[in-house]
XYZ file of C-alpha atoms in Angstrom:
333
model
C -53.852 -1.325 81.676
C -56.839 -2.408 79.635
C -58.658 -5.497 80.814
C -60.866 -8.273 79.592
C -62.053 -11.737 80.569
C -61.894 -15.286 79.310
C -65.405 -15.783 77.985
C -67.733 -15.673 81.040
C -71.036 -16.129 79.217
C -73.380 -13.470 77.858
C -74.796 -12.154 81.132
C -71.459 -11.390 82.773
C -70.067 -10.213 79.449
C -72.776 -7.576 79.180
C -71.864 -6.256 82.633
C -68.174 -6.381 81.735
C -68.622 -4.382 78.528
C -70.599 -1.769 80.423
C -67.754 -1.601 82.956
C -65.127 -1.082 80.261
C -63.906 -4.553 79.278
C -61.831 -4.207 76.124
C -61.723 -7.852 75.048
C -62.869 -11.412 75.618
C -60.897 -14.522 74.723
C -61.695 -18.207 74.320
C -59.491 -21.100 75.310
C -59.933 -24.685 74.219
C -59.492 -28.247 75.370
C -60.878 -31.688 74.611
C -64.435 -30.488 75.274
C -64.192 -26.852 74.153
C -63.521 -25.301 70.739
C -62.142 -21.767 70.764
C -63.609 -20.824 67.384
C -67.100 -22.000 68.337
C -66.841 -20.028 71.584
C -65.760 -16.986 69.604
C -68.945 -17.399 67.576
C -70.892 -17.198 70.839
C -68.972 -14.041 71.723
C -69.832 -12.477 68.372
C -73.530 -12.881 69.118
C -73.357 -11.576 72.681
C -70.977 -8.584 72.508
C -71.047 -5.215 70.810
C -67.737 -3.415 71.064
C -65.077 -5.602 72.667
C -62.348 -7.390 70.767
C -62.979 -11.127 70.645
C -61.055 -14.180 69.562
C -59.353 -17.470 70.367
C -56.911 -17.051 73.157
C -55.587 -19.557 72.510
C -56.354 -21.944 69.658
C -54.170 -25.009 69.215
C -52.072 -23.905 66.272
C -50.977 -27.173 64.685
C -54.289 -28.993 65.143
C -55.707 -27.074 62.166
C -54.425 -26.207 58.715
C -53.787 -22.573 57.731
C -56.889 -22.758 55.538
C -59.099 -23.822 58.459
C -57.737 -21.082 60.734
C -58.146 -18.417 58.063
C -61.601 -19.458 56.880
C -62.871 -19.413 60.477
C -61.458 -15.913 60.946
C -63.088 -14.703 57.719
C -66.413 -16.189 58.778
C -66.257 -14.530 62.207
C -65.153 -11.215 60.705
C -68.311 -10.986 58.609
C -70.300 -10.873 61.863
C -67.921 -8.726 63.912
C -65.816 -6.685 61.490
C -62.714 -5.158 63.002
C -63.149 -6.981 66.318
C -61.523 -10.377 65.704
C -58.068 -11.435 66.860
C -56.299 -14.795 66.872
C -54.148 -16.185 69.652
C -52.157 -19.290 68.719
C -50.444 -21.767 71.019
C -48.207 -24.619 69.978
C -49.366 -27.108 72.609
C -47.008 -29.824 73.813
C -45.334 -32.301 71.505
C -47.309 -35.136 73.079
C -50.633 -33.341 72.607
C -49.884 -32.688 68.960
C -48.742 -36.179 68.097
C -51.018 -38.258 70.348
C -54.142 -36.085 70.677
C -54.307 -34.204 67.404
C -52.393 -36.624 65.152
C -50.518 -33.553 63.905
C -46.879 -32.978 63.041
C -45.107 -30.877 65.673
C -41.394 -31.012 64.929
C -39.491 -27.721 65.070
C -42.345 -25.908 66.839
C -40.824 -22.417 66.653
C -40.087 -22.543 62.918
C -43.382 -24.303 62.320
C -45.266 -21.578 64.200
C -43.604 -18.782 62.233
C -44.450 -20.556 58.998
C -48.049 -21.096 60.098
C -48.469 -17.398 60.871
C -47.213 -16.560 57.392
C -49.538 -19.074 55.766
C -52.590 -17.816 57.659
C -51.681 -14.257 56.705
C -51.396 -15.292 53.079
C -55.058 -16.319 53.164
C -56.140 -13.254 55.148
C -54.393 -10.789 52.838
C -55.310 -12.506 49.561
C -57.131 -10.419 46.975
C -59.904 -11.724 44.766
C -58.817 -12.991 41.382
C -55.277 -13.781 42.481
C -53.855 -17.072 43.746
C -52.996 -17.487 47.415
C -49.289 -18.253 47.578
C -47.051 -18.955 50.550
C -43.666 -20.546 49.948
C -43.476 -22.159 53.365
C -41.188 -24.764 54.865
C -44.046 -26.607 56.573
C -47.123 -25.040 54.986
C -46.574 -24.453 51.256
C -49.725 -22.905 49.817
C -50.678 -22.544 46.151
C -54.442 -22.054 46.181
C -56.344 -20.818 43.140
C -59.648 -19.860 44.772
C -61.880 -18.605 41.959
C -64.870 -17.545 44.076
C -64.907 -13.810 44.938
C -64.822 -14.388 48.708
C -61.394 -13.046 49.618
C -60.086 -9.508 50.147
C -57.629 -8.192 52.706
C -58.513 -8.611 56.394
C -56.627 -7.093 59.314
C -56.760 -9.742 62.055
C -54.031 -9.446 64.708
C -52.228 -12.727 65.349
C -50.670 -13.202 68.777
C -48.570 -16.112 69.965
C -48.932 -17.848 73.294
C -45.235 -17.492 74.089
C -43.324 -18.381 77.225
C -39.658 -19.079 76.660
C -37.109 -17.022 74.770
C -37.262 -18.688 71.353
C -41.038 -18.460 70.910
C -41.103 -14.898 72.261
C -38.410 -13.920 69.768
C -40.398 -15.624 67.007
C -43.444 -13.584 67.987
C -41.370 -10.436 67.629
C -40.238 -11.508 64.161
C -43.546 -12.624 62.697
C -46.634 -12.040 64.845
C -48.522 -8.985 66.091
C -47.585 -9.615 69.699
C -47.838 -12.184 72.455
C -50.522 -13.569 74.715
C -48.796 -14.252 78.011
C -49.512 -17.052 80.450
C -51.247 -16.504 83.789
C -48.081 -17.564 85.597
C -46.119 -14.530 84.326
C -44.600 -12.235 86.946
C -43.366 -8.651 86.610
C -39.807 -9.946 86.377
C -40.741 -12.400 83.636
C -42.385 -9.627 81.636
C -39.419 -7.278 82.033
C -36.450 -9.665 81.977
C -37.607 -12.295 79.458
C -40.589 -11.112 77.445
C -39.732 -7.506 76.701
C -36.063 -7.941 75.633
C -36.708 -11.008 73.489
C -39.813 -9.562 71.856
C -37.779 -6.426 71.123
C -34.868 -8.470 69.743
C -37.087 -10.453 67.407
C -38.835 -7.377 66.080
C -35.613 -5.431 65.604
C -33.959 -8.306 63.740
C -36.918 -8.397 61.358
C -36.905 -4.626 60.829
C -40.155 -4.145 62.740
C -41.128 -1.587 65.367
C -41.118 -3.360 68.769
C -43.455 -0.766 70.242
C -46.132 -1.674 67.708
C -46.453 -5.198 69.107
C -49.216 -6.131 71.532
C -48.351 -7.364 75.023
C -51.476 -9.164 76.179
C -51.717 -11.789 78.882
C -53.792 -13.736 81.355
C -53.854 -12.714 85.031
C -55.081 -15.131 87.712
C -57.862 -13.306 89.574
C -59.837 -14.701 92.525
C -61.657 -11.942 94.425
C -64.044 -13.199 97.096
C -65.966 -10.631 99.115
C -67.464 -13.196 101.521
C -64.475 -15.497 101.982
C -61.179 -13.824 101.007
C -59.144 -16.792 102.227
C -60.992 -19.055 99.785
C -59.946 -16.708 96.968
C -56.331 -16.895 98.093
C -56.501 -20.694 98.348
C -58.005 -21.061 94.871
C -55.324 -18.762 93.434
C -52.621 -20.804 95.176
C -54.058 -24.021 93.768
C -54.120 -22.640 90.235
C -50.513 -21.506 90.530
C -49.547 -24.905 91.928
C -51.332 -26.761 89.144
C -49.535 -24.761 86.465
C -46.183 -25.452 88.101
C -46.664 -29.222 88.138
C -45.192 -29.261 84.616
C -41.587 -28.485 83.797
C -42.463 -26.066 80.997
C -42.222 -23.160 83.422
C -39.000 -24.162 85.182
C -37.073 -21.231 83.734
C -39.449 -18.852 85.526
C -39.079 -20.917 88.698
C -35.301 -20.685 88.445
C -35.416 -16.934 87.848
C -37.270 -16.443 91.138
C -35.477 -19.131 93.149
C -38.668 -21.080 93.826
C -37.162 -24.532 93.340
C -37.929 -25.838 96.841
C -41.544 -24.680 96.712
C -42.112 -26.239 93.296
C -40.514 -29.516 94.377
C -42.994 -29.618 97.268
C -45.877 -28.830 94.889
C -44.947 -31.689 92.580
C -44.524 -34.132 95.466
C -47.984 -33.209 96.757
C -49.493 -33.482 93.266
C -48.070 -36.960 92.697
C -49.558 -38.155 95.990
C -52.946 -36.512 95.387
C -52.461 -34.077 98.271
C -54.475 -31.089 97.030
C -54.239 -29.070 100.281
C -50.499 -29.733 100.282
C -50.209 -28.264 96.782
C -51.828 -25.025 97.915
C -49.768 -24.873 101.101
C -46.530 -25.175 99.106
C -47.232 -21.937 97.206
C -45.479 -19.258 99.237
C -46.806 -15.777 99.939
C -44.019 -14.455 97.711
C -45.280 -16.545 94.794
C -48.875 -15.487 95.374
C -47.873 -11.804 95.552
C -45.890 -12.067 92.319
C -48.567 -13.796 90.250
C -52.189 -13.350 91.334
C -54.895 -10.858 92.265
C -56.856 -12.357 95.135
C -58.424 -11.882 98.547
C -61.139 -9.343 99.206
C -61.666 -6.358 96.850
C -59.413 -4.002 98.827
C -56.588 -6.540 98.927
C -56.965 -7.349 95.238
C -56.852 -3.632 94.382
C -53.658 -3.296 96.424
C -52.131 -6.262 94.639
C -53.058 -4.730 91.288
C -51.485 -1.398 92.243
C -48.313 -3.155 93.380
C -47.712 -4.772 90.004
C -45.322 -2.729 87.860
C -45.135 -4.666 84.585
C -48.593 -5.948 83.805
C -49.571 -6.670 80.193
C -51.103 -3.869 78.157
C -54.330 -5.891 78.110
C -54.909 -8.398 80.905
C -57.513 -11.158 80.769
C -58.624 -11.556 84.403
C -58.779 -15.333 84.654
C -60.749 -17.170 87.331
C -58.960 -20.211 88.779
C -60.166 -23.465 87.260
C -58.281 -26.221 89.093
C -60.623 -27.768 91.701
C -63.012 -24.815 91.304
C -66.658 -25.309 90.330
C -68.203 -23.571 87.340
C -70.497 -21.658 89.694
C -67.602 -20.296 91.751
C -65.681 -19.425 88.610
C -68.663 -17.389 87.431
C -68.740 -15.565 90.762
C -65.042 -14.808 90.420
C -65.675 -13.339 86.966
C -68.416 -11.108 88.365
C -66.125 -10.043 91.205
C -63.387 -9.203 88.687
C -65.804 -6.895 86.876
C -66.686 -5.166 90.138
C -62.993 -4.856 90.997
C -62.150 -3.110 87.731
C -65.197 -0.867 88.013
C -64.054 0.219 91.481
C -60.465 0.751 90.332
C -61.653 2.883 87.410
C -63.658 5.182 89.686
C -61.164 5.358 92.560
């Protein structure tokens, strides 16, 4: 397994690259822009792959996505990737003021439209006969030329995973993914989508986030923070199919009851040891290494993600540093 980090800042990133980090990714929210963060990564890294992971897909036009990727690629040629996520219907319509109907078909069309811009040659029009994103752009300036930028989809359920197999270069899995979810949902549906489109399933990238909270001084705090992050993710019904697969309905009902009442300790307590074992790397370094060794279906490239829910920026930075030390120790063991 290769590994990387959500962007930890330049100081930790330098240590991570020296320790073998293969990639850094940038998420986004109301106060964070994944493309701007990728620009920071360009300036502070040398070898690692870098890119949005994820960018809100429908909040930008294909032109805006593609022009940002071209701009970044001039500074870090061959190192840029793009992870796209659909976001929820409510986010798209109420936050972004963007259309979001038919998200799977819309995402496939968006990937095609972005690729049309990225593969366009100078002196020729950019054309994409899309259902949602029809493009007929006659760009006369000699600023185009083919770029190879992998596009991965933030995919969870069957339909979006299958779409990734049909149209994208792979998937960027969620931090809640378990070995069973990778093997029983992701792999077969990614394979089915690729095969139906006449593509080689083995050529597709299987990347994903991995909740990681290693605490040398207070291992129980690392476990608690990992439990809280798991609980926070499971407050929404998006992941109920994973919950049903594992038979975690009672635990998740307790999590949601605690969340509605503002009972933060109760949320953590409702996450069972079985759930923690299946999802996160946590505890002290020896325990985290054991948890890593016990996982049998990790992504090909895992972004070791510090918990964020009810965790300070300072502690998140310490978790990132501990993740680097963990992977350094594993590499030399």
